[in-house]
PDB file of C-alpha atoms in Angstrom:
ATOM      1  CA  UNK A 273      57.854 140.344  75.885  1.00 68.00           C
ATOM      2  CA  UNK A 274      54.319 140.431  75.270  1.00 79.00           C
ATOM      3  CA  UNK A 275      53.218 144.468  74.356  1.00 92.00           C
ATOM      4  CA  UNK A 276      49.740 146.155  76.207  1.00 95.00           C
ATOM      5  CA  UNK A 277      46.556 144.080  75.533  1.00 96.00           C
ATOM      6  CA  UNK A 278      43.444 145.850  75.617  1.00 97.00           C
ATOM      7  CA  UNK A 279      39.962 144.132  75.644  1.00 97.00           C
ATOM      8  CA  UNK A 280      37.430 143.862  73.814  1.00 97.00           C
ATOM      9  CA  UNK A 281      38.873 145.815  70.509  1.00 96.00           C
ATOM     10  CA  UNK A 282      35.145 146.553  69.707  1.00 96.00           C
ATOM     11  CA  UNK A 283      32.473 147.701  71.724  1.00 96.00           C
ATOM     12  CA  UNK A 284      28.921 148.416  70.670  1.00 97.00           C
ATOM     13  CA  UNK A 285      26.575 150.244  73.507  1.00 97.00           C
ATOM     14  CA  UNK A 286      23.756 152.271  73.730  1.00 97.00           C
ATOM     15  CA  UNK A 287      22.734 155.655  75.748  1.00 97.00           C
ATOM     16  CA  UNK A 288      22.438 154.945  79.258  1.00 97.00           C
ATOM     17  CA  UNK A 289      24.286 152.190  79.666  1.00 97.00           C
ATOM     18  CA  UNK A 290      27.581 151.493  81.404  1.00 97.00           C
ATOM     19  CA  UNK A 291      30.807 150.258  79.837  1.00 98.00           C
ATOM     20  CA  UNK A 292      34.065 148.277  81.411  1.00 98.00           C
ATOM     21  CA  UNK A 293      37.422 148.269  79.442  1.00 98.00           C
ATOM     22  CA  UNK A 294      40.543 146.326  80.100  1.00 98.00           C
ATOM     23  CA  UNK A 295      43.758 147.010  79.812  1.00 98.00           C
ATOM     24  CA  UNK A 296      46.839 144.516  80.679  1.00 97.00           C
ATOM     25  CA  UNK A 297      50.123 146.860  80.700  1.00 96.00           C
ATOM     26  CA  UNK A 298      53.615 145.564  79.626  1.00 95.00           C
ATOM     27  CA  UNK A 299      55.044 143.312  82.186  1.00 94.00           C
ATOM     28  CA  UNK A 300      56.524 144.754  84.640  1.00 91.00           C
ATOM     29  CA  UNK A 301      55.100 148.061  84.110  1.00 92.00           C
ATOM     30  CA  UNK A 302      53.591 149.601  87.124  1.00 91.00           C
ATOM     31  CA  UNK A 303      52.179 152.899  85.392  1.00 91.00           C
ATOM     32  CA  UNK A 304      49.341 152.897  83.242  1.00 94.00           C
ATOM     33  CA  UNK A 305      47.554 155.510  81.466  1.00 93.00           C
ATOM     34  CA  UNK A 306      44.524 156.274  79.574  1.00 95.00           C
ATOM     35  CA  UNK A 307      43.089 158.167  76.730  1.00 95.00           C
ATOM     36  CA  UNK A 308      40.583 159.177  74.664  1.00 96.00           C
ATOM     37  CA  UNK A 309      40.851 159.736  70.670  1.00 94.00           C
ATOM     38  CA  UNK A 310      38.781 161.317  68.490  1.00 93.00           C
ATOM     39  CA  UNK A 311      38.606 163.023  65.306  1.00 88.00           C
ATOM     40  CA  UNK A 312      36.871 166.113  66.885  1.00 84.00           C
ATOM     41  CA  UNK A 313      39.430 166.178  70.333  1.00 87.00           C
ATOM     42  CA  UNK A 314      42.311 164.351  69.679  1.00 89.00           C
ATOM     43  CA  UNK A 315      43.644 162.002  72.072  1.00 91.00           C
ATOM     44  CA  UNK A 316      42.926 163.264  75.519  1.00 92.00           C
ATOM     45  CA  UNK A 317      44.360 162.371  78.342  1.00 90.00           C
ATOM     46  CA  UNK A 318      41.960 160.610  81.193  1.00 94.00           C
ATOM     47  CA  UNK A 319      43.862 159.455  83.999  1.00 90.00           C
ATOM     48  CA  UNK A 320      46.803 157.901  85.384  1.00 91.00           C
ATOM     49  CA  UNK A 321      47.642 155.088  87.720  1.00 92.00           C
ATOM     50  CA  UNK A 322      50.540 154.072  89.544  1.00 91.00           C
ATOM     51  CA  UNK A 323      51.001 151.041  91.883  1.00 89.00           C
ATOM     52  CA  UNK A 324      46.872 150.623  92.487  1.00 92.00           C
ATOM     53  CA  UNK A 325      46.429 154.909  93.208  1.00 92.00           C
ATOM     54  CA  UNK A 326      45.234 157.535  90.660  1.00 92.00           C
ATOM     55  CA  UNK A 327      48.342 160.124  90.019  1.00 87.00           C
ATOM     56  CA  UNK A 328      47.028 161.941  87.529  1.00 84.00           C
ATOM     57  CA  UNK A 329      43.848 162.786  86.160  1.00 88.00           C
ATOM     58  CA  UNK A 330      42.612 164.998  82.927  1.00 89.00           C
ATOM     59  CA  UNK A 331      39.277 167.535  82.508  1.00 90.00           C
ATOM     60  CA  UNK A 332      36.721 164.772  82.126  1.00 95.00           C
ATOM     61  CA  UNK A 333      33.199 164.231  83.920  1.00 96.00           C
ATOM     62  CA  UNK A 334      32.652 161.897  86.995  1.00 95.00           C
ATOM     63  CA  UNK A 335      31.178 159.229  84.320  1.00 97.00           C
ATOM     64  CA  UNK A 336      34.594 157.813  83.622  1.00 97.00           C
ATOM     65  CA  UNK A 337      36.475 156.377  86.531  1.00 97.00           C
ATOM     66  CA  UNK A 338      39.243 154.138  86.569  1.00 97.00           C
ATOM     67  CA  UNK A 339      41.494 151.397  89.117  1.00 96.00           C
ATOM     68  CA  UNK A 340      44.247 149.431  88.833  1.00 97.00           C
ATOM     69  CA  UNK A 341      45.364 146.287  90.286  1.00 96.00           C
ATOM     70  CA  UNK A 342      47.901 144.771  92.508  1.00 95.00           C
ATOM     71  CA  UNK A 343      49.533 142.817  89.363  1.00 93.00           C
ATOM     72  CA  UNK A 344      49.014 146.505  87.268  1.00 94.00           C
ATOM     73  CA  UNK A 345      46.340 145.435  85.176  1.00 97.00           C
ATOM     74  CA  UNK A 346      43.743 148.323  84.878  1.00 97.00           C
ATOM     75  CA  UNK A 347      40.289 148.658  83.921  1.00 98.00           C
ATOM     76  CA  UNK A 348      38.119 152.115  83.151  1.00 97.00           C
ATOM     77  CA  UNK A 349      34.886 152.361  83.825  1.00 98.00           C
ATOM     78  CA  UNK A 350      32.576 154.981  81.448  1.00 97.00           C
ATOM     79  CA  UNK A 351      29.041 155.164  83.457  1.00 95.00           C
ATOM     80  CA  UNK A 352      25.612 156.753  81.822  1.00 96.00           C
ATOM     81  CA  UNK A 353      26.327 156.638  78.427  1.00 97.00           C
ATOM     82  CA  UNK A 354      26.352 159.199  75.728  1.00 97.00           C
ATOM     83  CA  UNK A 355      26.730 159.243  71.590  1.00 97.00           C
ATOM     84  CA  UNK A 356      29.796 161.953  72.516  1.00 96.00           C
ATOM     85  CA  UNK A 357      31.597 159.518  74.287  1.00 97.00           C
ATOM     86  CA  UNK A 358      32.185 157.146  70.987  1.00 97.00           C
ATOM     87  CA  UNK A 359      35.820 157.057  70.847  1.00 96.00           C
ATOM     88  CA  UNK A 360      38.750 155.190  70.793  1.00 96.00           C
ATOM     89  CA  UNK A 361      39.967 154.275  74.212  1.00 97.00           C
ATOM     90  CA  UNK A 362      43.761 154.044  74.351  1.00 96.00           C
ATOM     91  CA  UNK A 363      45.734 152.615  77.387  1.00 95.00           C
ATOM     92  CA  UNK A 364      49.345 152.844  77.966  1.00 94.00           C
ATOM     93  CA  UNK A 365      52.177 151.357  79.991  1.00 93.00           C
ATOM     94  CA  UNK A 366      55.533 152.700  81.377  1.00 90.00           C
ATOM     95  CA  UNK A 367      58.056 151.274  83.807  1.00 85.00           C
ATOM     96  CA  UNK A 368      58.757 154.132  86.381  1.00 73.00           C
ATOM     97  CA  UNK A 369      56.395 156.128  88.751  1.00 59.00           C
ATOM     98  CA  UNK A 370      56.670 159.623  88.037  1.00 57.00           C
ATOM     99  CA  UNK A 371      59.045 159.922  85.218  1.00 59.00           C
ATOM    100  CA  UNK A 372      58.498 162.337  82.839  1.00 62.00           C
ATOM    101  CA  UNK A 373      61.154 160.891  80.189  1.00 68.00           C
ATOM    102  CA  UNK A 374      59.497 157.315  80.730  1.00 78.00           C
ATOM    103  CA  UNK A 375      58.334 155.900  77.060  1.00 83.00           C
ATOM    104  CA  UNK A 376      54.836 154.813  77.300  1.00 88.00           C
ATOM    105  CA  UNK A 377      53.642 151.862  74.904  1.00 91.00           C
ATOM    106  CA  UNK A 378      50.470 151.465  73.866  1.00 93.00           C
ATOM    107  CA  UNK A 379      47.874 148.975  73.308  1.00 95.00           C
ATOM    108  CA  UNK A 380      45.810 149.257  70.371  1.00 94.00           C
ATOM    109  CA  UNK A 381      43.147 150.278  71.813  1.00 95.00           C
ATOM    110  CA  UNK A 382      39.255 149.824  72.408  1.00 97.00           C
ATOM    111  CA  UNK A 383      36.915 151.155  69.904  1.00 96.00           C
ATOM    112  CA  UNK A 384      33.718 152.215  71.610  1.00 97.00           C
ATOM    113  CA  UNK A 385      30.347 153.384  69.568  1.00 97.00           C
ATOM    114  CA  UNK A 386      27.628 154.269  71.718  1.00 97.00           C
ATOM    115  CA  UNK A 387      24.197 154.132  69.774  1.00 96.00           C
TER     116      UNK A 387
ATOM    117  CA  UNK B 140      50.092 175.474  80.793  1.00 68.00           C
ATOM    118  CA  UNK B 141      51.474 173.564  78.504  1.00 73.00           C
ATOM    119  CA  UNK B 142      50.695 173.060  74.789  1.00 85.00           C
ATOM    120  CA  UNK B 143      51.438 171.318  71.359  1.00 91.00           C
ATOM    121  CA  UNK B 144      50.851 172.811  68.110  1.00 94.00           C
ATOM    122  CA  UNK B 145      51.023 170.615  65.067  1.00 96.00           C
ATOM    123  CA  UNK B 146      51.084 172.999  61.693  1.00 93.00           C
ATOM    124  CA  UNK B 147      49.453 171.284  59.408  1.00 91.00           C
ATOM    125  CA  UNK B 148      46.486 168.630  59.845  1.00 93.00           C
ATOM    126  CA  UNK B 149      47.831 167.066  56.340  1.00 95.00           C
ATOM    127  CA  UNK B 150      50.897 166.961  54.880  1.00 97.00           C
ATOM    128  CA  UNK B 151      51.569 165.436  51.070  1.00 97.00           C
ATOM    129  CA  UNK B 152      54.760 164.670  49.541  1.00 97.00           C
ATOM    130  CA  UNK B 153      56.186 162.403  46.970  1.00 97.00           C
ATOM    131  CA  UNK B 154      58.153 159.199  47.773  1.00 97.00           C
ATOM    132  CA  UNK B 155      61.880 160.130  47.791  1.00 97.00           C
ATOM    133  CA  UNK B 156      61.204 163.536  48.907  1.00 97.00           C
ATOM    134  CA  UNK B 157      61.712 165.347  52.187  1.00 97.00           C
ATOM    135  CA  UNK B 158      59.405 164.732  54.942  1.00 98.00           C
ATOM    136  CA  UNK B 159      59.261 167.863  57.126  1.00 98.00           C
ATOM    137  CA  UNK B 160      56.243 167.599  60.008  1.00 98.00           C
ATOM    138  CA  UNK B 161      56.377 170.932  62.781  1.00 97.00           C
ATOM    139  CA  UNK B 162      55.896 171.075  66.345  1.00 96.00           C
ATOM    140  CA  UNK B 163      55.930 173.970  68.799  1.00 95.00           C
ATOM    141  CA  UNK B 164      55.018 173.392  72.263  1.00 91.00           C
ATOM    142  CA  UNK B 165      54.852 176.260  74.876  1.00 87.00           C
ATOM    143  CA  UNK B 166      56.100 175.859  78.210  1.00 75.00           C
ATOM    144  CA  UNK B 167      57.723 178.037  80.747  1.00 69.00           C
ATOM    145  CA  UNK B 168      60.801 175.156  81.529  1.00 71.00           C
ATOM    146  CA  UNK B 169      61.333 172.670  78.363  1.00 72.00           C
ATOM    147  CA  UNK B 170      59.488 169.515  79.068  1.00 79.00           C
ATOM    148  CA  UNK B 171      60.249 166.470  77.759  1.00 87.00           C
ATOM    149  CA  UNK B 172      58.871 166.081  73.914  1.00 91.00           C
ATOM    150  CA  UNK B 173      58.185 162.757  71.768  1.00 93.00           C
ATOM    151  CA  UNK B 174      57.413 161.910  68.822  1.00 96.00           C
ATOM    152  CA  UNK B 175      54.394 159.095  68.236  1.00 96.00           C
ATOM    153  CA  UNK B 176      52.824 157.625  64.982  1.00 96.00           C
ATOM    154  CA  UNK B 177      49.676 155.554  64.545  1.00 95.00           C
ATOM    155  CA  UNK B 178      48.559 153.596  61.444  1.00 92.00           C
ATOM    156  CA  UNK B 179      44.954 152.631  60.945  1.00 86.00           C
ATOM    157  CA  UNK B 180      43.428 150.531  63.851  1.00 80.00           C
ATOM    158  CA  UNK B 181      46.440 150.487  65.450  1.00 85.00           C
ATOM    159  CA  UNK B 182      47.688 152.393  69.116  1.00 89.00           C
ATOM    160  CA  UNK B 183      50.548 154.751  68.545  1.00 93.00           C
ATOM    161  CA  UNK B 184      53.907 153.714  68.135  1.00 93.00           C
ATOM    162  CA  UNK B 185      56.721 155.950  69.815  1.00 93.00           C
ATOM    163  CA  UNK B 186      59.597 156.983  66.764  1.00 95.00           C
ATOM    164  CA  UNK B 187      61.724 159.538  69.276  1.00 94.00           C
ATOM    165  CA  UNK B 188      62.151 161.256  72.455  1.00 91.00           C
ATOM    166  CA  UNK B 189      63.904 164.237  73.592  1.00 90.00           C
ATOM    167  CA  UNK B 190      65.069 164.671  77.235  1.00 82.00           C
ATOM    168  CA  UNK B 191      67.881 166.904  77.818  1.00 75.00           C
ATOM    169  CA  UNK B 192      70.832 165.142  76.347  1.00 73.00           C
ATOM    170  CA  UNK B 193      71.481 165.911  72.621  1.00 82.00           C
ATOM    171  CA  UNK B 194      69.089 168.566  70.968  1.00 88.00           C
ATOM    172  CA  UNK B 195      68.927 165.794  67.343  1.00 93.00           C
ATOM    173  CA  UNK B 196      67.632 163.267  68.371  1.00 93.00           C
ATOM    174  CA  UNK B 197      67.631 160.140  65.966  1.00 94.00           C
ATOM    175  CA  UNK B 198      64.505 157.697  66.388  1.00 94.00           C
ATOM    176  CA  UNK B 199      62.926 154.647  64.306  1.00 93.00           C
ATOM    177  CA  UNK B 200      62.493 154.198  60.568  1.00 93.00           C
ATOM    178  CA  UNK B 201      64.799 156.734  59.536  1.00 96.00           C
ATOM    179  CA  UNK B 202      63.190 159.600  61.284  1.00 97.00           C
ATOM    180  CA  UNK B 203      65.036 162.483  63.615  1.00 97.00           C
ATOM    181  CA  UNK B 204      63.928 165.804  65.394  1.00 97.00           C
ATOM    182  CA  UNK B 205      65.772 168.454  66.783  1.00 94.00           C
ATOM    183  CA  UNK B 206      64.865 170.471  69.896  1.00 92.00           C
ATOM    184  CA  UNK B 207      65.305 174.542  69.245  1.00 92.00           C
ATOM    185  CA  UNK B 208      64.967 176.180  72.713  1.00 88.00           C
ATOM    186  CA  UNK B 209      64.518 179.399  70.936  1.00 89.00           C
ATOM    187  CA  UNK B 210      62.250 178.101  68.810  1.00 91.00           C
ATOM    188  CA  UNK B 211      60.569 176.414  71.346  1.00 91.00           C
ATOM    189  CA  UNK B 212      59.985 173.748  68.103  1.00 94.00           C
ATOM    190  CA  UNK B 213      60.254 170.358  68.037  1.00 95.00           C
ATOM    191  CA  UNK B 214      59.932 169.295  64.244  1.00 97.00           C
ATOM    192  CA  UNK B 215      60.512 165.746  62.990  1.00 98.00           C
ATOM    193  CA  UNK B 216      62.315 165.017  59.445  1.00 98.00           C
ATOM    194  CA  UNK B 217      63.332 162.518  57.432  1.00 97.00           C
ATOM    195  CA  UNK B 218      65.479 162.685  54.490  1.00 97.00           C
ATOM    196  CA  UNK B 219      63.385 160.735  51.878  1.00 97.00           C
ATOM    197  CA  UNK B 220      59.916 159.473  52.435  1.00 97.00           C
ATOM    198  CA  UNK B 221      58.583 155.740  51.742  1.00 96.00           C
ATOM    199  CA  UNK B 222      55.328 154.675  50.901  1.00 96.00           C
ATOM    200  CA  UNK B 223      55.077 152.879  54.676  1.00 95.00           C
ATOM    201  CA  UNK B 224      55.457 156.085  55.746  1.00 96.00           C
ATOM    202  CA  UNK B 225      51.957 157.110  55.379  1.00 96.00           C
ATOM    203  CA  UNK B 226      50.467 156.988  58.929  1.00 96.00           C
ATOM    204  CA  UNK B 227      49.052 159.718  61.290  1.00 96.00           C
ATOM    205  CA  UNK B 228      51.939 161.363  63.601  1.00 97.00           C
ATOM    206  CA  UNK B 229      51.644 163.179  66.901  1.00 96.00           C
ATOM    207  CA  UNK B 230      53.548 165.548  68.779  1.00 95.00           C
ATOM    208  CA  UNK B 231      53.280 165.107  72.659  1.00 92.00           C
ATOM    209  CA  UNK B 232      55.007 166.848  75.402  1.00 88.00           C
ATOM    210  CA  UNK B 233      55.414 166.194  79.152  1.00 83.00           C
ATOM    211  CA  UNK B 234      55.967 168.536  81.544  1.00 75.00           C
ATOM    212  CA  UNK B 235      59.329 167.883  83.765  1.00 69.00           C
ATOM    213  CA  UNK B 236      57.636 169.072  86.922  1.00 64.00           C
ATOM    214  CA  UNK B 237      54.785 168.271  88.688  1.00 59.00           C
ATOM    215  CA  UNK B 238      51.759 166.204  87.192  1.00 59.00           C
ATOM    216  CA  UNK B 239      54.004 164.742  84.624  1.00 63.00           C
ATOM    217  CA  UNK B 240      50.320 164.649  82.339  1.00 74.00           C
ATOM    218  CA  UNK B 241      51.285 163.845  78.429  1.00 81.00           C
ATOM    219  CA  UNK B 242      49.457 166.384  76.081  1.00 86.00           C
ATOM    220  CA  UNK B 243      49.440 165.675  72.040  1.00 90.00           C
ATOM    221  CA  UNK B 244      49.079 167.582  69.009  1.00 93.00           C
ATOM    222  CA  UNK B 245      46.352 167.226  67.140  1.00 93.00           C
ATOM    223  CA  UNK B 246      48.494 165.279  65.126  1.00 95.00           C
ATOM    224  CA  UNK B 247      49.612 165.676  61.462  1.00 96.00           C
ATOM    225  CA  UNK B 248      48.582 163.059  58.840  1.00 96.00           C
ATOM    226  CA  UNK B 249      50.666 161.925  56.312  1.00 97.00           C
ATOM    227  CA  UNK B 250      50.094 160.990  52.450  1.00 97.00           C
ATOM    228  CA  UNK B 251      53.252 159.864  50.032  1.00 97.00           C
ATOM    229  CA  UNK B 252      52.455 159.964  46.705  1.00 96.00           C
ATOM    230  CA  UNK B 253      54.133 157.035  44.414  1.00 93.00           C
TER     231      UNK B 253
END
């Protein structure tokens, strides 16, 4: 079973701009979350989706928005770029809605530098 | 609310030896706690979870944590430590009620010395 896919791996923007990454969970999966590393914060926690609706979302500005799909697949959306938000973007999968326990898998990420 | 503490941003230790990496999280019921490492470039890779059943909890690559309630620790060992054991690991915890939002340690990186 193919693991999560994320695309692109690399990502190269400047100020200002807008940003769209991708992220194809585990199949079968219907949960699929997102986060942001860095060496300064640590991986963060953005937001959650479940079955197309946001369950969950962490402490971060209106800039970064999310949605997910009727087959799962889920993109995130960073608007109005700035250097701070150069990070790496991590998505994850897991099977259940609202389990706790559930293992989420992750995809290796999206590495995002914003000049 | 809930929180991880990692002690210790580095940890060294020569191959063969002991590999002892500490967790504490604080939280008014215990949550559910894992255990995640990440090599370079790569996502993170889960090596354990704890969810109420048996307090040691035996995971990937030789590696096992045991849940002290008293403690409220979570620490992750492994008897003797390989060179592929190098990596960055994270402590994460998820609350059992309500929001069910995954918080990590700042995570503890690892170095084995040949």
């Amino acid at each position: 079973k193919a693991g999560v896919t994320q695309t692109p791996r690399y990502l190269i923007k400047t100020r200002g701009q807008q940003v769209t990454l991708s992220c194809s969970p585990i199949s079968g999966h219907r949960s699929v979350s997102w986060y942001q590393q860095t060496p300064g914060q640590g991986l963060q926690f953005l937001f959650e989706y479940f079955s197309e609706t946001q369950r969950n979302k962490g402490n971060f500005p209106g800039r970064f928005s999310g949605r997910q799909f009727s087959n799962s697949r889920s993109e995130m959306n960073v608007s109005t770029l700035e250097l701070g938000d150069s990070a790496l973007y991590l998505c994850a999968s897991s099977l259940t809605s609202g389990g706790a326990a559930d293992t989420q898998y992750f995809g290796p990420g999206t590495r995002l530098t914003v000049l | 609310a809930q929180s991880v503490t990692q002690l210790g941003s580095h940890v060294s230790v020569s191959e063969g030896a002991l590999v002892l990496l500490r967790c504490n999280y604080s939280s008014s019921v215990p949550p559910y706690l894992f255990w995640y490492v990440q090599y370079p470039n790569q996502g993170l890779q889960l090596l354990l979870k704890y969810t109420s059943a048996a307090t040691l909890v035996k995971g990937i690559n030789g590696f096992e944590a045991e849940f002290k309630k008293s403690e409220t620790s979570f620490h992750l060992t492994k008897p003797s430590a390989h060179m592929s054991d190098a990596a960055e690991y994270f402590c994460a915890v998820t609350p059992n009620t309500g929001g069910f939002k995954t918080i990590f340690g700042a995570g503890t990186r690892l170095f084995v010395k040949a």
